[in-house]
XYZ file of C-alpha atoms in Angstrom:
720
model
C 0.051 -0.025 -0.031
C 2.874 2.242 0.841
C 4.590 1.489 -2.440
C 1.099 2.226 -4.254
C 1.187 5.694 -2.455
C 4.560 6.487 -3.524
C 3.987 5.679 -7.027
C 0.869 7.562 -7.300
C 2.754 10.574 -5.797
C 5.576 10.200 -8.256
C 2.956 10.077 -11.212
C 1.115 13.348 -10.074
C 4.518 15.033 -9.680
C 5.392 14.116 -13.185
C 1.978 15.283 -14.524
C 2.549 18.641 -12.652
C 5.914 19.058 -14.117
C 4.722 18.254 -17.640
C 1.587 20.735 -17.196
C 3.936 23.439 -16.130
C 6.165 23.057 -19.133
C 5.730 25.697 -21.583
C 3.768 24.598 -24.676
C 6.639 25.654 -27.156
C 9.570 24.227 -25.141
C 11.834 22.461 -27.347
C 9.751 23.037 -30.494
C 10.019 25.091 -33.494
C 7.777 28.138 -33.798
C 6.641 29.202 -37.207
C 5.352 32.774 -38.047
C 4.250 33.802 -41.524
C 5.380 37.309 -42.822
C 3.621 39.031 -45.814
C 3.701 42.496 -47.192
C 0.812 43.445 -45.200
C 2.742 42.533 -42.132
C 5.300 44.954 -42.919
C 3.252 47.654 -44.169
C 0.687 47.740 -41.037
C 2.375 48.408 -37.800
C -0.559 46.893 -35.891
C 0.074 43.624 -37.578
C 3.829 43.845 -36.950
C 3.324 44.395 -33.240
C 1.271 41.135 -33.113
C 3.909 39.263 -34.951
C 6.571 40.611 -32.357
C 4.272 39.380 -29.635
C 4.234 36.018 -30.993
C 8.218 35.977 -31.675
C 8.864 37.330 -28.217
C 6.485 34.350 -26.702
C 8.551 31.931 -28.600
C 11.640 33.185 -27.053
C 9.990 33.277 -23.651
C 8.617 29.782 -23.768
C 11.954 28.309 -24.692
C 11.238 27.483 -28.284
C 14.107 25.465 -30.088
C 13.978 28.040 -32.891
C 11.983 30.509 -34.870
C 11.186 30.149 -38.451
C 10.099 33.344 -40.417
C 7.857 32.000 -43.392
C 8.427 34.833 -45.641
C 6.197 35.707 -48.734
C 7.167 39.540 -49.428
C 6.934 40.643 -53.034
C 6.763 44.518 -52.746
C 7.276 45.996 -49.266
C 9.445 49.115 -49.056
C 12.993 48.206 -47.734
C 13.082 51.387 -45.624
C 10.038 50.423 -43.918
C 11.350 46.931 -43.168
C 14.764 47.980 -41.918
C 14.070 48.894 -38.359
C 11.796 45.601 -38.296
C 14.779 43.583 -39.420
C 16.859 45.151 -36.765
C 14.441 43.757 -34.205
C 14.562 40.405 -35.479
C 18.436 40.535 -35.443
C 18.189 41.100 -31.543
C 15.715 38.346 -30.813
C 17.257 35.941 -28.171
C 16.336 32.841 -30.217
C 17.887 31.229 -33.220
C 16.134 32.410 -36.247
C 15.692 30.610 -39.755
C 14.302 32.360 -42.745
C 12.376 30.467 -45.154
C 11.904 32.022 -48.354
C 8.516 30.811 -49.583
C 8.287 31.868 -53.147
C 9.675 35.496 -52.585
C 11.583 37.500 -50.265
C 11.896 40.716 -52.305
C 12.267 44.350 -51.120
C 11.592 44.575 -47.416
C 11.499 40.755 -47.262
C 15.204 40.380 -48.202
C 16.110 42.374 -45.354
C 14.120 40.319 -42.948
C 15.786 37.447 -44.379
C 19.114 38.976 -43.972
C 18.448 39.625 -40.147
C 18.013 35.749 -39.626
C 20.885 33.408 -38.464
C 20.077 31.035 -41.474
C 18.390 31.343 -44.929
C 16.706 28.354 -46.697
C 15.020 28.695 -50.339
C 12.092 26.928 -51.403
C 12.139 25.590 -55.006
C 11.759 28.336 -57.387
C 11.824 31.094 -54.946
C 13.626 34.520 -55.178
C 15.450 36.945 -52.852
C 16.849 40.507 -53.280
C 15.861 43.642 -55.218
C 15.725 46.086 -52.058
C 16.264 49.447 -53.292
C 15.349 52.593 -51.391
C 12.095 54.379 -52.849
C 11.810 58.030 -52.729
C 8.516 59.818 -53.509
C 8.948 61.971 -56.774
C 8.358 65.560 -56.267
C 8.411 67.382 -59.512
C 8.736 70.774 -57.446
C 12.496 69.751 -56.738
C 15.394 70.024 -58.995
C 16.941 66.591 -60.108
C 19.862 67.434 -57.904
C 17.907 67.755 -54.937
C 16.009 64.671 -55.857
C 19.332 62.932 -56.248
C 20.334 64.070 -52.750
C 17.337 62.736 -51.195
C 17.877 59.422 -52.933
C 21.441 59.264 -51.978
C 20.534 59.844 -48.401
C 17.950 57.201 -48.142
C 20.477 54.853 -49.932
C 23.242 55.268 -47.691
C 21.237 54.625 -44.622
C 19.644 51.635 -46.159
C 22.957 50.253 -47.326
C 24.683 50.716 -43.988
C 21.779 48.985 -42.108
C 21.801 45.999 -44.481
C 25.467 45.644 -44.297
C 25.413 45.774 -40.484
C 22.676 42.712 -40.621
C 24.880 40.608 -42.882
C 27.971 41.193 -40.907
C 26.020 40.186 -37.631
C 24.663 37.356 -38.930
C 27.607 35.844 -41.139
C 26.135 36.610 -44.485
C 28.358 38.383 -47.404
C 28.168 42.151 -47.155
C 28.588 42.478 -50.822
C 25.134 40.748 -51.339
C 23.552 43.371 -49.240
C 25.140 46.143 -51.143
C 23.951 44.554 -54.475
C 20.476 44.116 -53.130
C 20.016 47.770 -52.252
C 22.499 49.721 -54.591
C 22.058 49.239 -58.223
C 25.233 51.002 -59.075
C 27.199 48.234 -57.240
C 26.501 45.198 -59.357
C 28.082 41.797 -58.008
C 30.938 39.825 -59.448
C 32.345 36.801 -57.333
C 35.054 35.133 -58.833
C 34.491 34.838 -62.550
C 30.898 34.918 -62.127
C 28.772 38.136 -62.799
C 25.795 37.794 -60.845
C 24.412 41.434 -61.411
C 25.629 44.064 -63.769
C 26.397 47.500 -62.681
C 22.876 49.254 -63.060
C 20.762 46.613 -62.200
C 19.622 45.144 -58.642
C 20.673 41.805 -57.480
C 17.892 39.311 -57.413
C 19.115 35.599 -56.695
C 17.005 32.770 -57.557
C 17.062 29.595 -55.250
C 19.603 27.742 -57.365
C 21.998 30.753 -57.496
C 21.477 31.499 -53.645
C 22.778 28.110 -52.752
C 25.519 27.658 -55.127
C 29.063 27.205 -53.222
C 31.450 29.980 -53.404
C 34.951 29.673 -51.664
C 33.604 26.427 -49.864
C 30.223 27.796 -48.484
C 27.031 28.629 -50.001
C 26.517 32.138 -51.544
C 23.727 33.090 -49.248
C 21.066 30.376 -48.628
C 21.946 26.937 -46.812
C 19.874 24.942 -49.065
C 16.859 24.530 -51.073
C 14.178 22.445 -49.112
C 10.607 21.489 -50.089
C 8.546 23.322 -47.433
C 8.659 24.636 -43.860
C 7.625 21.204 -42.493
C 10.809 19.706 -43.978
C 12.989 22.486 -42.664
C 11.591 21.571 -39.194
C 12.389 17.945 -39.521
C 15.907 18.934 -40.496
C 16.346 21.160 -37.766
C 15.343 19.207 -34.800
C 15.158 15.472 -34.089
C 11.407 15.599 -33.288
C 10.651 17.976 -36.024
C 7.705 19.454 -34.095
C 6.630 22.631 -35.731
C 4.006 25.078 -34.169
C 2.466 27.720 -36.218
C 1.809 30.905 -34.186
C -1.000 32.713 -34.867
C -4.109 34.194 -33.024
C -6.278 30.986 -33.501
C -3.249 28.779 -31.732
C -3.309 31.144 -28.645
C -6.921 31.166 -28.498
C -7.159 27.433 -28.701
C -4.722 26.894 -25.982
C -6.369 29.608 -23.805
C -3.200 31.491 -23.428
C -3.183 35.163 -23.673
C -0.200 37.103 -24.778
C 0.169 40.614 -23.265
C -2.187 42.987 -25.097
C 0.144 45.883 -24.846
C 2.924 46.099 -27.765
C 6.151 44.465 -27.342
C 8.730 46.062 -25.242
C 10.456 48.794 -27.218
C 13.878 49.113 -27.045
C 13.623 52.194 -24.749
C 11.606 50.077 -22.534
C 14.123 47.336 -22.492
C 16.981 49.519 -21.876
C 15.309 50.855 -18.723
C 14.926 47.460 -17.151
C 17.005 47.457 -13.758
C 17.627 50.856 -13.894
C 16.286 53.863 -11.845
C 14.318 56.547 -13.645
C 14.842 60.222 -12.740
C 11.615 60.935 -11.069
C 12.616 64.326 -9.320
C 14.796 67.119 -10.107
C 16.157 67.056 -6.642
C 17.535 63.501 -7.114
C 21.375 63.812 -7.067
C 23.179 62.875 -9.986
C 26.642 62.762 -7.920
C 28.906 59.798 -9.166
C 26.217 58.412 -11.190
C 26.093 57.205 -14.934
C 23.204 59.263 -16.450
C 21.788 57.769 -19.665
C 19.862 59.932 -21.892
C 17.582 58.425 -24.399
C 17.325 59.683 -27.737
C 14.622 58.113 -29.614
C 12.701 58.221 -32.874
C 10.785 61.549 -32.525
C 13.112 63.146 -29.595
C 15.256 65.402 -32.012
C 12.377 66.977 -33.638
C 10.806 68.224 -30.441
C 12.377 71.617 -29.174
C 11.413 70.789 -25.736
C 13.509 67.666 -25.690
C 16.429 69.661 -26.533
C 15.973 71.785 -23.434
C 15.533 68.757 -21.259
C 18.687 67.297 -22.541
C 20.509 70.783 -21.764
C 19.190 71.045 -18.381
C 20.116 67.412 -17.585
C 23.756 68.181 -19.035
C 23.885 71.338 -16.597
C 22.800 68.947 -13.516
C 25.512 66.553 -14.389
C 28.084 69.258 -14.486
C 26.768 70.976 -11.238
C 26.270 67.666 -9.367
C 29.319 65.742 -10.474
C 27.935 62.813 -12.442
C 30.443 60.091 -13.318
C 29.518 59.846 -17.067
C 26.787 60.495 -19.571
C 25.732 57.940 -22.161
C 23.568 59.140 -25.148
C 21.558 56.063 -26.095
C 20.714 56.732 -29.672
C 18.125 55.452 -31.984
C 17.059 58.228 -34.228
C 16.728 59.381 -38.024
C 17.537 62.853 -37.092
C 15.758 66.261 -36.297
C 16.224 69.770 -35.892
C 19.750 70.996 -37.188
C 20.471 74.071 -35.496
C 19.343 72.853 -32.294
C 21.544 69.963 -32.509
C 24.636 72.257 -33.616
C 23.802 74.430 -30.295
C 23.810 71.313 -28.150
C 27.338 70.114 -29.668
C 28.696 73.618 -29.510
C 27.717 74.867 -26.069
C 26.468 71.998 -23.934
C 28.542 69.024 -24.866
C 31.726 71.189 -25.203
C 31.090 72.537 -21.743
C 30.472 69.214 -20.203
C 32.986 68.391 -17.538
C 32.380 64.730 -17.063
C 33.024 62.019 -19.482
C 30.461 61.550 -22.233
C 29.612 58.172 -24.436
C 27.464 57.609 -27.417
C 25.806 54.084 -27.783
C 24.502 53.748 -31.314
C 21.736 51.403 -30.677
C 20.636 51.006 -33.406
C 20.532 54.286 -35.703
C 22.267 57.772 -35.290
C 21.211 59.111 -38.568
C 21.714 62.726 -39.452
C 21.554 64.767 -36.151
C 22.021 61.693 -34.171
C 25.295 61.115 -35.778
C 26.379 64.672 -35.170
C 25.448 64.404 -31.329
C 27.319 60.928 -31.225
C 30.538 62.606 -32.682
C 30.357 65.503 -30.038
C 30.992 62.947 -27.370
C 34.292 61.556 -26.059
C 33.831 57.867 -26.992
C 31.348 56.123 -29.354
C 30.123 52.619 -29.156
C 28.118 50.669 -31.899
C 25.448 47.984 -31.402
C 26.151 44.829 -33.254
C 23.562 45.808 -36.130
C 23.822 49.599 -36.227
C 24.518 52.462 -38.700
C 25.666 56.176 -38.219
C 25.905 59.011 -40.536
C 23.936 60.727 -43.268
C 23.950 64.230 -41.922
C 23.097 66.048 -45.094
C 21.113 69.233 -44.198
C 17.556 69.293 -45.351
C 14.635 71.960 -45.325
C 12.127 72.175 -42.482
C 9.533 69.854 -44.304
C 12.316 67.110 -44.954
C 12.915 68.063 -48.489
C 16.401 68.526 -50.047
C 17.797 72.134 -50.274
C 18.358 73.759 -53.613
C 21.891 73.665 -54.935
C 23.195 77.224 -53.706
C 21.485 76.997 -50.316
C 22.752 73.310 -49.765
C 26.251 74.659 -50.462
C 25.926 77.411 -47.962
C 24.465 75.043 -45.434
C 26.808 72.423 -45.790
C 29.669 75.044 -45.231
C 28.034 76.570 -42.241
C 27.480 72.980 -40.715
C 31.071 71.714 -41.422
C 32.432 75.099 -39.943
C 30.846 74.382 -36.726
C 30.787 70.613 -36.294
C 34.426 70.570 -37.522
C 35.557 72.323 -34.141
C 33.793 69.932 -31.931
C 34.608 66.995 -33.690
C 38.336 67.592 -33.698
C 38.101 68.643 -30.129
C 36.628 65.158 -29.338
C 39.319 63.463 -31.178
C 37.397 62.024 -34.062
C 38.374 62.306 -37.751
C 36.811 65.589 -39.207
C 36.801 63.887 -42.668
C 34.149 61.659 -41.341
C 31.651 64.423 -40.283
C 32.394 66.150 -43.760
C 31.582 63.126 -45.804
C 28.308 62.834 -43.695
C 27.293 66.277 -44.296
C 28.509 66.579 -48.126
C 28.016 63.706 -50.525
C 30.683 65.085 -52.852
C 33.523 64.290 -50.392
C 33.047 60.622 -49.714
C 35.513 59.037 -47.090
C 39.079 58.036 -48.200
C 41.729 57.676 -45.626
C 45.278 56.831 -46.439
C 44.396 56.112 -49.802
C 41.811 53.531 -48.749
C 38.480 54.305 -50.240
C 35.885 53.487 -47.518
C 32.820 55.500 -48.909
C 33.485 56.621 -52.763
C 32.661 60.117 -53.665
C 29.158 60.857 -54.627
C 27.915 58.820 -51.665
C 26.826 60.039 -48.422
C 28.945 58.746 -45.631
C 27.047 56.345 -43.332
C 29.114 53.728 -41.482
C 27.935 50.170 -40.302
C 29.195 48.976 -37.086
C 32.171 47.158 -38.537
C 33.151 49.891 -40.644
C 32.985 52.478 -37.783
C 35.060 50.143 -35.619
C 37.765 49.034 -38.349
C 41.429 49.813 -37.447
C 43.420 52.137 -39.708
C 47.079 52.496 -38.636
C 46.144 50.766 -35.348
C 43.392 53.299 -34.668
C 39.578 52.758 -34.678
C 38.156 54.797 -37.634
C 35.382 56.205 -35.378
C 33.852 53.991 -32.803
C 35.931 52.373 -29.915
C 34.178 48.978 -30.055
C 31.026 47.188 -30.430
C 28.797 46.656 -27.232
C 25.541 44.876 -26.597
C 24.125 47.150 -23.878
C 24.701 50.052 -21.462
C 25.912 47.703 -18.802
C 28.598 46.473 -21.252
C 29.759 49.766 -21.991
C 29.957 50.451 -18.321
C 32.152 47.441 -17.771
C 34.417 48.165 -20.795
C 34.932 51.717 -19.478
C 35.317 50.700 -15.791
C 32.347 53.167 -14.646
C 31.371 52.373 -11.075
C 28.313 54.524 -10.666
C 24.631 53.617 -10.495
C 22.916 53.822 -13.938
C 20.266 56.540 -14.123
C 17.865 56.796 -16.918
C 17.126 60.542 -17.380
C 13.398 61.288 -18.532
C 11.448 64.559 -18.392
C 9.595 65.354 -15.237
C 7.003 67.899 -14.144
C 7.009 71.098 -16.527
C 9.536 69.550 -19.097
C 6.991 66.867 -19.820
C 4.170 69.572 -20.173
C 6.354 71.485 -22.533
C 6.929 68.376 -24.812
C 3.281 67.601 -24.917
C 2.380 71.088 -25.571
C 4.895 71.269 -28.534
C 3.917 68.082 -29.817
C 0.056 68.940 -29.909
C -0.009 72.836 -30.328
C -2.491 72.563 -33.230
C -5.111 70.912 -30.746
C -4.515 73.855 -28.329
C -5.166 76.360 -31.255
C -8.285 74.404 -32.128
C -9.640 74.314 -28.586
C -8.574 77.931 -28.021
C -10.366 79.412 -31.065
C -13.549 77.280 -30.719
C -13.840 77.931 -26.976
C -13.516 81.708 -27.807
C -16.362 81.419 -30.521
C -18.638 79.733 -28.091
C -18.086 82.291 -25.447
C -19.169 85.013 -27.788
C -22.380 83.159 -28.560
C -23.541 83.092 -24.903
C -24.343 85.536 -22.301
C -21.953 86.561 -19.742
C -18.505 85.018 -19.330
C -18.580 81.376 -18.518
C -16.823 77.931 -19.011
C -16.018 78.349 -22.885
C -14.096 81.653 -22.077
C -12.166 79.896 -19.230
C -11.415 77.011 -21.552
C -10.072 79.310 -24.273
C -7.999 81.262 -22.157
C -6.563 78.216 -20.473
C -5.774 76.658 -23.842
C -3.799 79.703 -24.998
C -2.016 80.188 -21.708
C -0.835 76.556 -21.797
C 0.299 76.921 -25.405
C 2.431 80.010 -24.661
C 3.617 78.556 -21.036
C 4.576 75.254 -22.826
C 6.616 77.018 -25.471
C 8.192 79.153 -22.993
C 9.385 76.167 -20.981
C 10.588 74.369 -24.139
C 12.826 77.199 -24.870
C 11.514 78.604 -27.819
C 10.440 81.820 -26.348
C 12.804 83.544 -23.944
C 12.830 86.505 -21.705
C 11.166 89.748 -23.201
C 10.739 87.588 -26.178
C 7.613 86.049 -24.440
C 6.246 89.355 -23.437
C 6.417 90.657 -27.081
C 4.831 87.715 -28.621
C 2.035 87.407 -25.968
C 1.163 91.106 -26.493
C 1.147 90.624 -30.285
C -1.370 87.949 -29.604
C -3.567 89.905 -27.223
C -3.493 92.864 -29.632
C -4.905 90.400 -32.415
C -7.496 89.066 -30.050
C -8.558 92.697 -29.344
C -8.818 93.801 -32.999
C -11.008 90.623 -33.786
C -13.088 91.434 -31.094
C -13.359 95.108 -32.424
C -14.524 93.849 -35.726
C -17.094 91.222 -34.527
C -18.564 93.409 -31.683
C -17.846 97.192 -32.252
C -17.516 97.691 -35.901
C -18.885 94.633 -37.915
C -18.220 94.584 -41.508
C -15.107 97.040 -41.409
C -12.771 94.095 -42.317
C -9.546 95.901 -41.521
C -9.563 95.417 -37.833
C -10.561 91.814 -38.288
C -7.718 91.138 -40.874
C -5.028 92.869 -38.728
C -6.234 91.024 -35.807
C -5.944 87.723 -37.691
C -2.477 88.494 -38.879
C -1.141 89.296 -35.526
C -2.633 85.985 -33.908
C -1.004 84.044 -36.661
C 2.286 85.799 -36.367
C 2.497 85.272 -32.576
C 1.434 81.553 -32.731
C 3.664 80.644 -35.630
C 6.653 82.479 -34.217
C 6.046 80.775 -30.936
C 6.013 77.252 -32.543
C 9.021 78.104 -34.925
C 11.069 80.690 -33.468
C 13.969 78.284 -32.499
C 14.871 77.816 -36.259
C 15.106 81.578 -36.866
C 18.974 81.920 -37.048
C 22.137 79.750 -36.445
C 23.003 79.672 -32.840
C 26.055 81.101 -31.143
C 26.174 84.212 -32.967
C 26.952 82.523 -36.119
C 25.843 84.302 -39.440
C 23.109 82.533 -41.239
C 23.988 80.342 -44.149
C 22.984 83.128 -46.629
C 25.630 85.299 -45.203
C 23.466 88.585 -45.344
C 22.996 88.946 -41.530
C 19.264 87.983 -41.728
C 17.461 85.407 -43.707
C 13.910 84.307 -43.540
C 13.487 80.784 -44.355
C 9.877 79.792 -45.047
C 10.947 76.015 -44.628
C 12.070 76.834 -41.037
C 8.413 77.826 -40.044
C 6.990 74.931 -42.084
C 6.000 73.226 -38.907
C 4.518 76.439 -37.345
C 2.462 77.240 -40.366
C 1.114 73.548 -40.599
C 0.044 73.497 -37.063
C -1.617 76.878 -37.392
C -3.388 75.864 -40.475
C -4.616 72.515 -38.768
C -5.837 74.378 -35.629
C -7.875 76.980 -37.647
C -9.330 74.432 -40.073
C -10.266 72.262 -37.173
C -11.616 75.138 -35.219
C -13.734 76.394 -38.400
C -15.350 72.894 -38.873
C -16.291 72.908 -34.972
C -17.500 76.359 -35.152
C -19.739 75.576 -38.215
C -21.168 72.473 -36.566
C -21.843 74.722 -33.444
C -23.337 77.300 -35.441
C -25.697 74.490 -37.063
C -26.622 72.378 -34.034
C -26.079 74.642 -30.902
C -29.449 76.199 -31.172
C -31.194 72.848 -31.019
C -29.141 71.577 -27.969
C -31.114 71.367 -24.799
C -28.502 73.176 -22.830
C -28.495 76.217 -25.108
C -32.487 76.280 -25.406
C -32.502 76.640 -21.608
C -30.753 80.024 -21.993
C -33.533 81.190 -24.392
C -36.951 82.323 -23.194
C -39.551 80.047 -24.770
C -42.730 81.272 -23.325
C -44.870 84.086 -24.664
C -46.720 86.982 -23.478
C -49.285 86.812 -26.390
C -49.571 88.541 -29.573
C -47.769 87.654 -32.750
C -44.524 88.661 -34.519
C -46.219 91.812 -36.287
C -46.906 93.069 -32.722
C -43.256 93.674 -31.873
C -42.110 97.502 -31.648
C -39.570 96.733 -34.592
C -42.272 95.262 -36.902
C -44.632 98.051 -36.080
C -42.066 100.810 -37.158
C -41.049 99.118 -40.153
C -44.953 98.755 -41.042
C -45.285 102.660 -40.970
C -42.085 103.171 -42.984
C -42.655 103.453 -46.849
C -40.462 103.574 -49.633
C -39.384 107.081 -50.494
C -39.723 108.460 -46.776
C -37.045 110.783 -45.914
C -34.974 110.843 -42.568
C -31.682 111.450 -40.999
C -29.148 108.968 -39.798
C -28.923 109.490 -36.069
C -25.621 106.854 -35.861
C -23.262 105.546 -38.339
C -24.685 102.852 -40.669
C -22.065 100.207 -40.991
C -24.251 98.636 -42.409
C -26.819 98.727 -39.650
C -27.722 101.730 -37.500
C -30.473 104.066 -36.404
C -32.315 106.655 -38.361
C -35.130 109.351 -37.602
C -38.098 109.366 -39.729
C -41.215 111.701 -38.570
C -39.809 111.782 -35.429
C -39.587 108.161 -34.772
C -36.295 106.304 -34.357
C -36.006 102.898 -36.240
C -33.284 100.565 -37.094
C -32.221 100.575 -40.734
C -29.552 99.145 -43.059
C -27.500 100.860 -45.784
C -26.621 98.869 -48.719
C -23.356 99.581 -50.555
C -21.314 102.578 -48.875
C -21.447 103.028 -45.253
C -23.586 106.140 -43.957
C -22.033 108.541 -41.368
C -24.066 109.948 -38.598
C -26.063 113.129 -39.448
C -26.330 112.203 -43.182
C -30.009 112.667 -44.825
C -31.230 109.451 -45.982
C -34.342 108.015 -47.998
C -36.013 104.919 -47.439
C -35.340 102.971 -50.674
C -37.142 99.575 -49.832
C -38.672 97.780 -47.127
C -38.260 93.965 -46.564
C -40.364 92.669 -43.796
C -38.997 94.412 -40.655
C -35.748 95.422 -42.476
C -35.780 98.959 -43.724
C -33.194 99.757 -46.505
C -32.058 103.238 -46.891
C -29.464 105.178 -49.065
C -27.746 108.535 -48.563
C -29.493 111.572 -50.164
């Protein structure tokens, strides 16, 4: 009996262990990827959840079943970088096609396998054609996109052990591909490999793919002894009754903050700590974010931080703000500074990286492409581009040289006509914008790293390599800084609320909630931009005064002198100038007293105000729509009807004094204007004061008038 009890207990224990074992443990997980999955970020987030779940549950590997024919490579590059960082062995199964963005996803996997008759490659950058741009400007835009894409694709290949020259030929039609005596792609055409070519042996190993295999099930059987394959989709999770976290997968910024103490108050001491400043996708296009970084660097100086690390994953941002950060704040920083390119430091991000003491690259990363563009993202005209390049290089050169980096690198990043040639070695040829992948950035020339000191996988690894001892603190905006960031980001919404609230206030008696809402919206607008640094000192008072003057003039037009037009137009212009300048004033001129690129001491560049005009137009248009809807529906709403007297004391409309006075007036009657008619006013006829209207020119008080026509209760007069 005792033996039976022990056997039963052992059986229950085994069953409980098996029940607790994750459903994917030891199995291969399969995720299908199509064009729609790349183009729709909601679909991609769902796929990422499944991929993360496979890694969490201990799957033996992950197979990406790729059928992609036309997705843009630029859209797929950041997704491919996510796949490259997955902590699970990945296999790409090219199921008919991995073209464009699909090719980059395949390059991000540890292994590539081909289905019979499948194809992989042809992943060029695609730039929208703008007929308003010159051919040179269009070429510059394409060159920048090509440089970023090529560097990213090369990084993926080097990280996963694929041939980097294949990535070049996939992306750049001018490269071609010749291996040995075989020409796989002529110059002028993109590389597109069929299955047979992709697996052919070159120098003892396959050109790109491991082998041709019949289907994904056969691949699973060849990969694991059991060959158990689980297709991950919504139906599978629903069937098992499992629920993956509904929130999107942890972003890089969130992952980086694990096991770190965020800055939650400005009174927290930075002394002897390692301060991490995240620079993400949109951070360098928000002026308030620059102010936050400047305040953080000042705190690091005043409180004695051990080091500052910029954690960079950004496509770029505001040019002059970046130069100001480089030349002032980073130059004056007393503590050691580092840049961790994780995974992109493009444009303004590259300039920030090169203004630090030491640069580290993530395994699949890229840095460069700092060619200036206009405020709306389009390339500059030829003459303007040359002037901006000269101004940027002149200012950036000083900082880069001071930090010990090679100035030829930043020159090649800014000016595509320079390329990067060091000691006769062509790293990036002339005509291409310098953008370096992780291996290029860390390559040794005469015993010295070209740009980056090394490759690191995390902030903690950098801390270990540099023997940093302090606690890692991730700096994040708090209090007013967060308000400023939100205000500058959603300025158009505040304008809409302010204008709509002002209109509603004018349509109701007294001063009530709509008026307070309007005042609050505009107060928050100006306060947020003041904290963001786009308005400073007396400038804030001047801009606010112009705005108030505009509101007063509009009030005069609507309430005191309707129909005069001029006060209303002047008021509208004052409001527009104040709001647009508040949103765009930071791009008015170069920092540090430098002359503007035009060299004439003052230059108004409409493109610098593009964001301000766009937000203003969106706010005014939205307010106009809301005001129109309110004008149509407000009188019918129950709260508004409560403000109107609905009961009657008897009689009809004809019994009212205005209708009786109008009924006694006849066409041809003469009288005198007792007030200015603009166009409405008061006239005297036979000793009676009645309201009248002048059509055409306005009539001044004291002018003799004659009744021209009576329309119901409306008396139309003209000057005699």
